[in-house]
Amino acid sequence: MPRSDSPIRTLVLGGARSGKSAFAEGLVADAPTVRYLATAVLDPADHDFAARIAGHRERRPAHWSTVENAEPATVLAEPAPATLLDDIGTWLTARLDARQAWESPRGTVTPDCDALVGAVETYRHPLVIVSPEVGMGVIPATRSGRLFRDEIGTLNQRLAQVCDAAYLVVAGLPVRLK
């Protein structure tokens, strides 16, 4: 359980294979129980992504409970000793898919993002959120790539505002931003 001066809500940002998930897992490692909210949707035909998901599953201690593919705002309506939400990028992708918004104007997923940010803002138990930081790479060549980059960038800013702490993980090294 965190000390009274420990952050309650922490955002962990980083690029692909930066070590952000492992760092986030370490932030909740001392909690007596952890609710792991996994947002990735497994596509059995995508063997590389399935291997990544398997790696995450293997790292989790047996005493952690896993909630897969649930709406984070709904899950955060119930308290837990510690919650790790991994990751916002796969959640956003699923929301863009569900709203068939890949060719829609920016902001189509704003209601979903509003619900998530609101749930995080009012959550008063230890919470660690993992999200990709994609704005430091190449400009995506496709409209859908640019849409995702813009939507995740805006959502990360909003989450950082309502979280008590934020880290950027680069090459496995965390840098505290807030």
JSON list of C-alpha atoms in Angstrom, two decimals:
[
{"chain": "A", "resi": 1, "resn": "MET", "atom": "CA", "xyz": [0.00, 0.00, 0.00]},
{"chain": "A", "resi": 2, "resn": "PRO", "atom": "CA", "xyz": [1.47, 3.39, -0.88]},
{"chain": "A", "resi": 3, "resn": "ARG", "atom": "CA", "xyz": [2.50, 5.86, 1.77]},
{"chain": "A", "resi": 4, "resn": "SER", "atom": "CA", "xyz": [0.26, 8.86, 2.25]},
{"chain": "A", "resi": 5, "resn": "ASP", "atom": "CA", "xyz": [2.72, 11.00, 0.28]},
{"chain": "A", "resi": 6, "resn": "SER", "atom": "CA", "xyz": [2.88, 8.48, -2.59]},
{"chain": "A", "resi": 7, "resn": "PRO", "atom": "CA", "xyz": [1.07, 9.30, -5.81]},
{"chain": "A", "resi": 8, "resn": "ILE", "atom": "CA", "xyz": [-2.32, 7.67, -6.15]},
{"chain": "A", "resi": 9, "resn": "ARG", "atom": "CA", "xyz": [-2.67, 7.93, -9.95]},
{"chain": "A", "resi": 10, "resn": "THR", "atom": "CA", "xyz": [0.46, 7.49, -12.06]},
{"chain": "A", "resi": 11, "resn": "LEU", "atom": "CA", "xyz": [0.81, 7.72, -15.85]},
{"chain": "A", "resi": 12, "resn": "VAL", "atom": "CA", "xyz": [3.70, 5.81, -17.44]},
{"chain": "A", "resi": 13, "resn": "LEU", "atom": "CA", "xyz": [4.53, 6.80, -21.02]},
{"chain": "A", "resi": 14, "resn": "GLY", "atom": "CA", "xyz": [7.06, 5.31, -23.41]},
{"chain": "A", "resi": 15, "resn": "GLY", "atom": "CA", "xyz": [7.69, 4.05, -26.89]},
{"chain": "A", "resi": 16, "resn": "ALA", "atom": "CA", "xyz": [7.46, 0.48, -28.12]},
{"chain": "A", "resi": 17, "resn": "ARG", "atom": "CA", "xyz": [9.78, -1.85, -26.19]},
{"chain": "A", "resi": 18, "resn": "SER", "atom": "CA", "xyz": [10.87, 1.03, -23.94]},
{"chain": "A", "resi": 19, "resn": "GLY", "atom": "CA", "xyz": [10.30, -0.93, -20.72]},
{"chain": "A", "resi": 20, "resn": "LYS", "atom": "CA", "xyz": [7.21, 1.07, -19.74]},
{"chain": "A", "resi": 21, "resn": "SER", "atom": "CA", "xyz": [5.11, -1.96, -18.79]},
{"chain": "A", "resi": 22, "resn": "ALA", "atom": "CA", "xyz": [7.85, -3.56, -16.69]},
{"chain": "A", "resi": 23, "resn": "PHE", "atom": "CA", "xyz": [8.42, -0.24, -14.91]},
{"chain": "A", "resi": 24, "resn": "ALA", "atom": "CA", "xyz": [4.67, 0.15, -14.28]},
{"chain": "A", "resi": 25, "resn": "GLU", "atom": "CA", "xyz": [4.49, -3.40, -12.91]},
{"chain": "A", "resi": 26, "resn": "GLY", "atom": "CA", "xyz": [7.29, -2.51, -10.50]},
{"chain": "A", "resi": 27, "resn": "LEU", "atom": "CA", "xyz": [5.29, 0.45, -9.20]},
{"chain": "A", "resi": 28, "resn": "VAL", "atom": "CA", "xyz": [2.55, -1.88, -7.93]},
{"chain": "A", "resi": 29, "resn": "ALA", "atom": "CA", "xyz": [4.74, -4.86, -7.04]},
{"chain": "A", "resi": 30, "resn": "ASP", "atom": "CA", "xyz": [4.43, -4.29, -3.28]},
{"chain": "A", "resi": 31, "resn": "ALA", "atom": "CA", "xyz": [0.63, -4.10, -3.27]},
{"chain": "A", "resi": 32, "resn": "PRO", "atom": "CA", "xyz": [-1.05, -7.05, -1.54]},
{"chain": "A", "resi": 33, "resn": "THR", "atom": "CA", "xyz": [-3.25, -7.62, -4.58]},
{"chain": "A", "resi": 34, "resn": "VAL", "atom": "CA", "xyz": [-3.23, -6.06, -8.02]},
{"chain": "A", "resi": 35, "resn": "ARG", "atom": "CA", "xyz": [-6.07, -5.84, -10.51]},
{"chain": "A", "resi": 36, "resn": "TYR", "atom": "CA", "xyz": [-4.44, -5.93, -13.94]},
{"chain": "A", "resi": 37, "resn": "LEU", "atom": "CA", "xyz": [-6.67, -4.37, -16.58]},
{"chain": "A", "resi": 38, "resn": "ALA", "atom": "CA", "xyz": [-5.45, -5.69, -19.93]},
{"chain": "A", "resi": 39, "resn": "THR", "atom": "CA", "xyz": [-6.85, -3.82, -22.91]},
{"chain": "A", "resi": 40, "resn": "ALA", "atom": "CA", "xyz": [-5.26, -5.72, -25.79]},
{"chain": "A", "resi": 41, "resn": "VAL", "atom": "CA", "xyz": [-7.57, -7.73, -28.00]},
{"chain": "A", "resi": 42, "resn": "LEU", "atom": "CA", "xyz": [-5.86, -10.93, -29.07]},
{"chain": "A", "resi": 43, "resn": "ASP", "atom": "CA", "xyz": [-5.89, -11.74, -32.77]},
{"chain": "A", "resi": 44, "resn": "PRO", "atom": "CA", "xyz": [-4.77, -15.39, -32.99]},
{"chain": "A", "resi": 45, "resn": "ALA", "atom": "CA", "xyz": [-3.52, -14.79, -36.55]},
{"chain": "A", "resi": 46, "resn": "ASP", "atom": "CA", "xyz": [-1.09, -12.09, -35.34]},
{"chain": "A", "resi": 47, "resn": "HIS", "atom": "CA", "xyz": [1.62, -14.31, -33.86]},
{"chain": "A", "resi": 48, "resn": "ASP", "atom": "CA", "xyz": [3.98, -11.46, -32.98]},
{"chain": "A", "resi": 49, "resn": "PHE", "atom": "CA", "xyz": [1.34, -9.62, -30.97]},
{"chain": "A", "resi": 50, "resn": "ALA", "atom": "CA", "xyz": [0.18, -12.87, -29.36]},
{"chain": "A", "resi": 51, "resn": "ALA", "atom": "CA", "xyz": [3.78, -13.47, -28.23]},
{"chain": "A", "resi": 52, "resn": "ARG", "atom": "CA", "xyz": [3.89, -9.98, -26.68]},
{"chain": "A", "resi": 53, "resn": "ILE", "atom": "CA", "xyz": [0.67, -10.64, -24.79]},
{"chain": "A", "resi": 54, "resn": "ALA", "atom": "CA", "xyz": [2.02, -14.01, -23.61]},
{"chain": "A", "resi": 55, "resn": "GLY", "atom": "CA", "xyz": [5.15, -12.29, -22.31]},
{"chain": "A", "resi": 56, "resn": "HIS", "atom": "CA", "xyz": [3.05, -9.87, -20.30]},
{"chain": "A", "resi": 57, "resn": "ARG", "atom": "CA", "xyz": [0.95, -12.72, -18.89]},
{"chain": "A", "resi": 58, "resn": "GLU", "atom": "CA", "xyz": [4.03, -14.70, -17.87]},
{"chain": "A", "resi": 59, "resn": "ARG", "atom": "CA", "xyz": [5.48, -11.73, -15.95]},
{"chain": "A", "resi": 60, "resn": "ARG", "atom": "CA", "xyz": [2.36, -11.29, -13.81]},
{"chain": "A", "resi": 61, "resn": "PRO", "atom": "CA", "xyz": [2.50, -12.80, -10.32]},
{"chain": "A", "resi": 62, "resn": "ALA", "atom": "CA", "xyz": [-0.10, -15.46, -9.57]},
{"chain": "A", "resi": 63, "resn": "HIS", "atom": "CA", "xyz": [-1.82, -13.32, -6.91]},
{"chain": "A", "resi": 64, "resn": "TRP", "atom": "CA", "xyz": [-2.72, -10.62, -9.45]},
{"chain": "A", "resi": 65, "resn": "SER", "atom": "CA", "xyz": [-6.20, -10.77, -10.93]},
{"chain": "A", "resi": 66, "resn": "THR", "atom": "CA", "xyz": [-6.59, -10.01, -14.61]},
{"chain": "A", "resi": 67, "resn": "VAL", "atom": "CA", "xyz": [-9.52, -8.29, -16.26]},
{"chain": "A", "resi": 68, "resn": "GLU", "atom": "CA", "xyz": [-9.32, -8.49, -20.04]},
{"chain": "A", "resi": 69, "resn": "ASN", "atom": "CA", "xyz": [-11.04, -6.33, -22.65]},
{"chain": "A", "resi": 70, "resn": "ALA", "atom": "CA", "xyz": [-13.29, -4.53, -20.19]},
{"chain": "A", "resi": 71, "resn": "GLU", "atom": "CA", "xyz": [-14.13, -0.85, -20.37]},
{"chain": "A", "resi": 72, "resn": "PRO", "atom": "CA", "xyz": [-11.66, 0.89, -18.00]},
{"chain": "A", "resi": 73, "resn": "ALA", "atom": "CA", "xyz": [-14.19, 3.51, -16.87]},
{"chain": "A", "resi": 74, "resn": "THR", "atom": "CA", "xyz": [-16.53, 0.71, -15.78]},
{"chain": "A", "resi": 75, "resn": "VAL", "atom": "CA", "xyz": [-13.79, -1.25, -13.99]},
{"chain": "A", "resi": 76, "resn": "LEU", "atom": "CA", "xyz": [-12.58, 1.88, -12.18]},
{"chain": "A", "resi": 77, "resn": "ALA", "atom": "CA", "xyz": [-16.06, 2.33, -10.70]},
{"chain": "A", "resi": 78, "resn": "GLU", "atom": "CA", "xyz": [-15.03, -0.43, -8.25]},
{"chain": "A", "resi": 79, "resn": "PRO", "atom": "CA", "xyz": [-12.05, 0.12, -5.92]},
{"chain": "A", "resi": 80, "resn": "ALA", "atom": "CA", "xyz": [-9.11, -2.28, -5.67]},
{"chain": "A", "resi": 81, "resn": "PRO", "atom": "CA", "xyz": [-5.94, -2.28, -3.53]},
{"chain": "A", "resi": 82, "resn": "ALA", "atom": "CA", "xyz": [-3.99, -1.44, -6.71]},
{"chain": "A", "resi": 83, "resn": "THR", "atom": "CA", "xyz": [-4.94, -1.32, -10.39]},
{"chain": "A", "resi": 84, "resn": "LEU", "atom": "CA", "xyz": [-2.60, -1.45, -13.38]},
{"chain": "A", "resi": 85, "resn": "LEU", "atom": "CA", "xyz": [-4.18, -0.43, -16.69]},
{"chain": "A", "resi": 86, "resn": "ASP", "atom": "CA", "xyz": [-2.03, -1.63, -19.61]},
{"chain": "A", "resi": 87, "resn": "ASP", "atom": "CA", "xyz": [-2.37, -0.04, -22.11]},
{"chain": "A", "resi": 88, "resn": "ILE", "atom": "CA", "xyz": [-4.20, 3.03, -23.35]},
{"chain": "A", "resi": 89, "resn": "GLY", "atom": "CA", "xyz": [-2.98, 2.59, -26.94]},
{"chain": "A", "resi": 90, "resn": "THR", "atom": "CA", "xyz": [-4.68, -0.77, -27.44]},
{"chain": "A", "resi": 91, "resn": "TRP", "atom": "CA", "xyz": [-7.78, 0.57, -25.67]},
{"chain": "A", "resi": 92, "resn": "LEU", "atom": "CA", "xyz": [-7.91, 3.58, -28.02]},
{"chain": "A", "resi": 93, "resn": "THR", "atom": "CA", "xyz": [-7.45, 1.34, -31.06]},
{"chain": "A", "resi": 94, "resn": "ALA", "atom": "CA", "xyz": [-10.40, -0.79, -29.92]},
{"chain": "A", "resi": 95, "resn": "ARG", "atom": "CA", "xyz": [-12.53, 2.34, -29.42]},
{"chain": "A", "resi": 96, "resn": "LEU", "atom": "CA", "xyz": [-11.63, 3.63, -32.91]},
{"chain": "A", "resi": 97, "resn": "ASP", "atom": "CA", "xyz": [-12.56, 0.19, -34.28]},
{"chain": "A", "resi": 98, "resn": "ALA", "atom": "CA", "xyz": [-15.84, 0.04, -32.33]},
{"chain": "A", "resi": 99, "resn": "ARG", "atom": "CA", "xyz": [-16.88, 3.47, -33.59]},
{"chain": "A", "resi": 100, "resn": "GLN", "atom": "CA", "xyz": [-15.61, 2.72, -37.11]},
{"chain": "A", "resi": 101, "resn": "ALA", "atom": "CA", "xyz": [-13.80, 6.02, -36.74]},
{"chain": "A", "resi": 102, "resn": "TRP", "atom": "CA", "xyz": [-10.61, 5.42, -38.74]},
{"chain": "A", "resi": 103, "resn": "GLU", "atom": "CA", "xyz": [-11.91, 7.59, -41.57]},
{"chain": "A", "resi": 104, "resn": "SER", "atom": "CA", "xyz": [-14.01, 9.88, -39.36]},
{"chain": "A", "resi": 105, "resn": "PRO", "atom": "CA", "xyz": [-13.07, 13.35, -38.19]},
{"chain": "A", "resi": 106, "resn": "ARG", "atom": "CA", "xyz": [-10.78, 13.69, -35.20]},
{"chain": "A", "resi": 107, "resn": "GLY", "atom": "CA", "xyz": [-12.68, 13.72, -31.95]},
{"chain": "A", "resi": 108, "resn": "THR", "atom": "CA", "xyz": [-15.08, 10.89, -32.80]},
{"chain": "A", "resi": 109, "resn": "VAL", "atom": "CA", "xyz": [-13.80, 8.97, -29.76]},
{"chain": "A", "resi": 110, "resn": "THR", "atom": "CA", "xyz": [-13.95, 12.03, -27.47]},
{"chain": "A", "resi": 111, "resn": "PRO", "atom": "CA", "xyz": [-16.95, 10.66, -25.51]},
{"chain": "A", "resi": 112, "resn": "ASP", "atom": "CA", "xyz": [-14.99, 7.48, -24.74]},
{"chain": "A", "resi": 113, "resn": "CYS", "atom": "CA", "xyz": [-11.93, 9.50, -23.75]},
{"chain": "A", "resi": 114, "resn": "ASP", "atom": "CA", "xyz": [-14.08, 11.81, -21.60]},
{"chain": "A", "resi": 115, "resn": "ALA", "atom": "CA", "xyz": [-15.44, 8.79, -19.70]},
{"chain": "A", "resi": 116, "resn": "LEU", "atom": "CA", "xyz": [-11.94, 7.37, -19.17]},
{"chain": "A", "resi": 117, "resn": "VAL", "atom": "CA", "xyz": [-10.41, 10.66, -18.02]},
{"chain": "A", "resi": 118, "resn": "GLY", "atom": "CA", "xyz": [-13.37, 11.27, -15.71]},
{"chain": "A", "resi": 119, "resn": "ALA", "atom": "CA", "xyz": [-13.03, 7.81, -14.16]},
{"chain": "A", "resi": 120, "resn": "VAL", "atom": "CA", "xyz": [-9.29, 8.31, -13.62]},
{"chain": "A", "resi": 121, "resn": "GLU", "atom": "CA", "xyz": [-9.80, 11.78, -12.16]},
{"chain": "A", "resi": 122, "resn": "THR", "atom": "CA", "xyz": [-12.29, 10.56, -9.55]},
{"chain": "A", "resi": 123, "resn": "TYR", "atom": "CA", "xyz": [-10.49, 7.28, -8.74]},
{"chain": "A", "resi": 124, "resn": "ARG", "atom": "CA", "xyz": [-9.00, 7.44, -5.24]},
{"chain": "A", "resi": 125, "resn": "HIS", "atom": "CA", "xyz": [-7.04, 4.18, -5.03]},
{"chain": "A", "resi": 126, "resn": "PRO", "atom": "CA", "xyz": [-3.58, 3.28, -6.34]},
{"chain": "A", "resi": 127, "resn": "LEU", "atom": "CA", "xyz": [-3.73, 3.31, -10.13]},
{"chain": "A", "resi": 128, "resn": "VAL", "atom": "CA", "xyz": [-0.93, 3.00, -12.69]},
{"chain": "A", "resi": 129, "resn": "ILE", "atom": "CA", "xyz": [-1.75, 3.65, -16.35]},
{"chain": "A", "resi": 130, "resn": "VAL", "atom": "CA", "xyz": [0.54, 2.64, -19.23]},
{"chain": "A", "resi": 131, "resn": "SER", "atom": "CA", "xyz": [0.30, 4.50, -22.52]},
{"chain": "A", "resi": 132, "resn": "PRO", "atom": "CA", "xyz": [2.44, 4.76, -25.65]},
{"chain": "A", "resi": 133, "resn": "GLU", "atom": "CA", "xyz": [4.17, 8.02, -26.42]},
{"chain": "A", "resi": 134, "resn": "VAL", "atom": "CA", "xyz": [4.06, 8.08, -30.21]},
{"chain": "A", "resi": 135, "resn": "GLY", "atom": "CA", "xyz": [4.62, 11.75, -31.00]},
{"chain": "A", "resi": 136, "resn": "MET", "atom": "CA", "xyz": [8.42, 11.59, -31.10]},
{"chain": "A", "resi": 137, "resn": "GLY", "atom": "CA", "xyz": [8.69, 9.35, -34.15]},
{"chain": "A", "resi": 138, "resn": "VAL", "atom": "CA", "xyz": [8.21, 9.73, -37.85]},
{"chain": "A", "resi": 139, "resn": "ILE", "atom": "CA", "xyz": [5.08, 11.41, -39.14]},
{"chain": "A", "resi": 140, "resn": "PRO", "atom": "CA", "xyz": [2.75, 8.54, -40.08]},
{"chain": "A", "resi": 141, "resn": "ALA", "atom": "CA", "xyz": [2.26, 8.11, -43.81]},
{"chain": "A", "resi": 142, "resn": "THR", "atom": "CA", "xyz": [-1.41, 7.16, -43.49]},
{"chain": "A", "resi": 143, "resn": "ARG", "atom": "CA", "xyz": [-4.44, 9.09, -42.32]},
{"chain": "A", "resi": 144, "resn": "SER", "atom": "CA", "xyz": [-5.25, 6.38, -39.78]},
{"chain": "A", "resi": 145, "resn": "GLY", "atom": "CA", "xyz": [-1.72, 6.57, -38.39]},
{"chain": "A", "resi": 146, "resn": "ARG", "atom": "CA", "xyz": [-1.95, 10.35, -38.03]},
{"chain": "A", "resi": 147, "resn": "LEU", "atom": "CA", "xyz": [-5.41, 10.04, -36.47]},
{"chain": "A", "resi": 148, "resn": "PHE", "atom": "CA", "xyz": [-4.12, 7.58, -33.86]},
{"chain": "A", "resi": 149, "resn": "ARG", "atom": "CA", "xyz": [-1.05, 9.73, -33.14]},
{"chain": "A", "resi": 150, "resn": "ASP", "atom": "CA", "xyz": [-3.19, 12.83, -32.64]},
{"chain": "A", "resi": 151, "resn": "GLU", "atom": "CA", "xyz": [-5.86, 11.12, -30.54]},
{"chain": "A", "resi": 152, "resn": "ILE", "atom": "CA", "xyz": [-3.35, 9.35, -28.25]},
{"chain": "A", "resi": 153, "resn": "GLY", "atom": "CA", "xyz": [-1.34, 12.56, -27.88]},
{"chain": "A", "resi": 154, "resn": "THR", "atom": "CA", "xyz": [-4.41, 14.49, -26.77]},
{"chain": "A", "resi": 155, "resn": "LEU", "atom": "CA", "xyz": [-5.55, 11.69, -24.47]},
{"chain": "A", "resi": 156, "resn": "ASN", "atom": "CA", "xyz": [-2.08, 11.38, -22.89]},
{"chain": "A", "resi": 157, "resn": "GLN", "atom": "CA", "xyz": [-2.11, 15.12, -22.15]},
{"chain": "A", "resi": 158, "resn": "ARG", "atom": "CA", "xyz": [-5.51, 14.86, -20.50]},
{"chain": "A", "resi": 159, "resn": "LEU", "atom": "CA", "xyz": [-4.47, 11.84, -18.43]},
{"chain": "A", "resi": 160, "resn": "ALA", "atom": "CA", "xyz": [-1.25, 13.55, -17.35]},
{"chain": "A", "resi": 161, "resn": "GLN", "atom": "CA", "xyz": [-3.31, 16.50, -16.07]},
{"chain": "A", "resi": 162, "resn": "VAL", "atom": "CA", "xyz": [-5.46, 14.32, -13.79]},
{"chain": "A", "resi": 163, "resn": "CYS", "atom": "CA", "xyz": [-2.69, 11.98, -12.61]},
{"chain": "A", "resi": 164, "resn": "ASP", "atom": "CA", "xyz": [-0.57, 12.77, -9.56]},
{"chain": "A", "resi": 165, "resn": "ALA", "atom": "CA", "xyz": [2.66, 11.56, -11.19]},
{"chain": "A", "resi": 166, "resn": "ALA", "atom": "CA", "xyz": [3.89, 10.90, -14.72]},
{"chain": "A", "resi": 167, "resn": "TYR", "atom": "CA", "xyz": [6.97, 9.11, -16.04]},
{"chain": "A", "resi": 168, "resn": "LEU", "atom": "CA", "xyz": [8.54, 8.77, -19.46]},
{"chain": "A", "resi": 169, "resn": "VAL", "atom": "CA", "xyz": [10.43, 5.49, -19.93]},
{"chain": "A", "resi": 170, "resn": "VAL", "atom": "CA", "xyz": [13.20, 5.48, -22.53]},
{"chain": "A", "resi": 171, "resn": "ALA", "atom": "CA", "xyz": [15.60, 2.54, -23.01]},
{"chain": "A", "resi": 172, "resn": "GLY", "atom": "CA", "xyz": [14.31, 1.04, -19.77]},
{"chain": "A", "resi": 173, "resn": "LEU", "atom": "CA", "xyz": [15.13, 4.19, -17.81]},
{"chain": "A", "resi": 174, "resn": "PRO", "atom": "CA", "xyz": [12.27, 6.13, -16.17]},
{"chain": "A", "resi": 175, "resn": "VAL", "atom": "CA", "xyz": [12.33, 9.91, -16.10]},
{"chain": "A", "resi": 176, "resn": "ARG", "atom": "CA", "xyz": [9.86, 11.53, -13.73]},
{"chain": "A", "resi": 177, "resn": "LEU", "atom": "CA", "xyz": [7.90, 14.27, -15.50]},
{"chain": "A", "resi": 178, "resn": "LYS", "atom": "CA", "xyz": [5.48, 15.18, -12.74]}
]
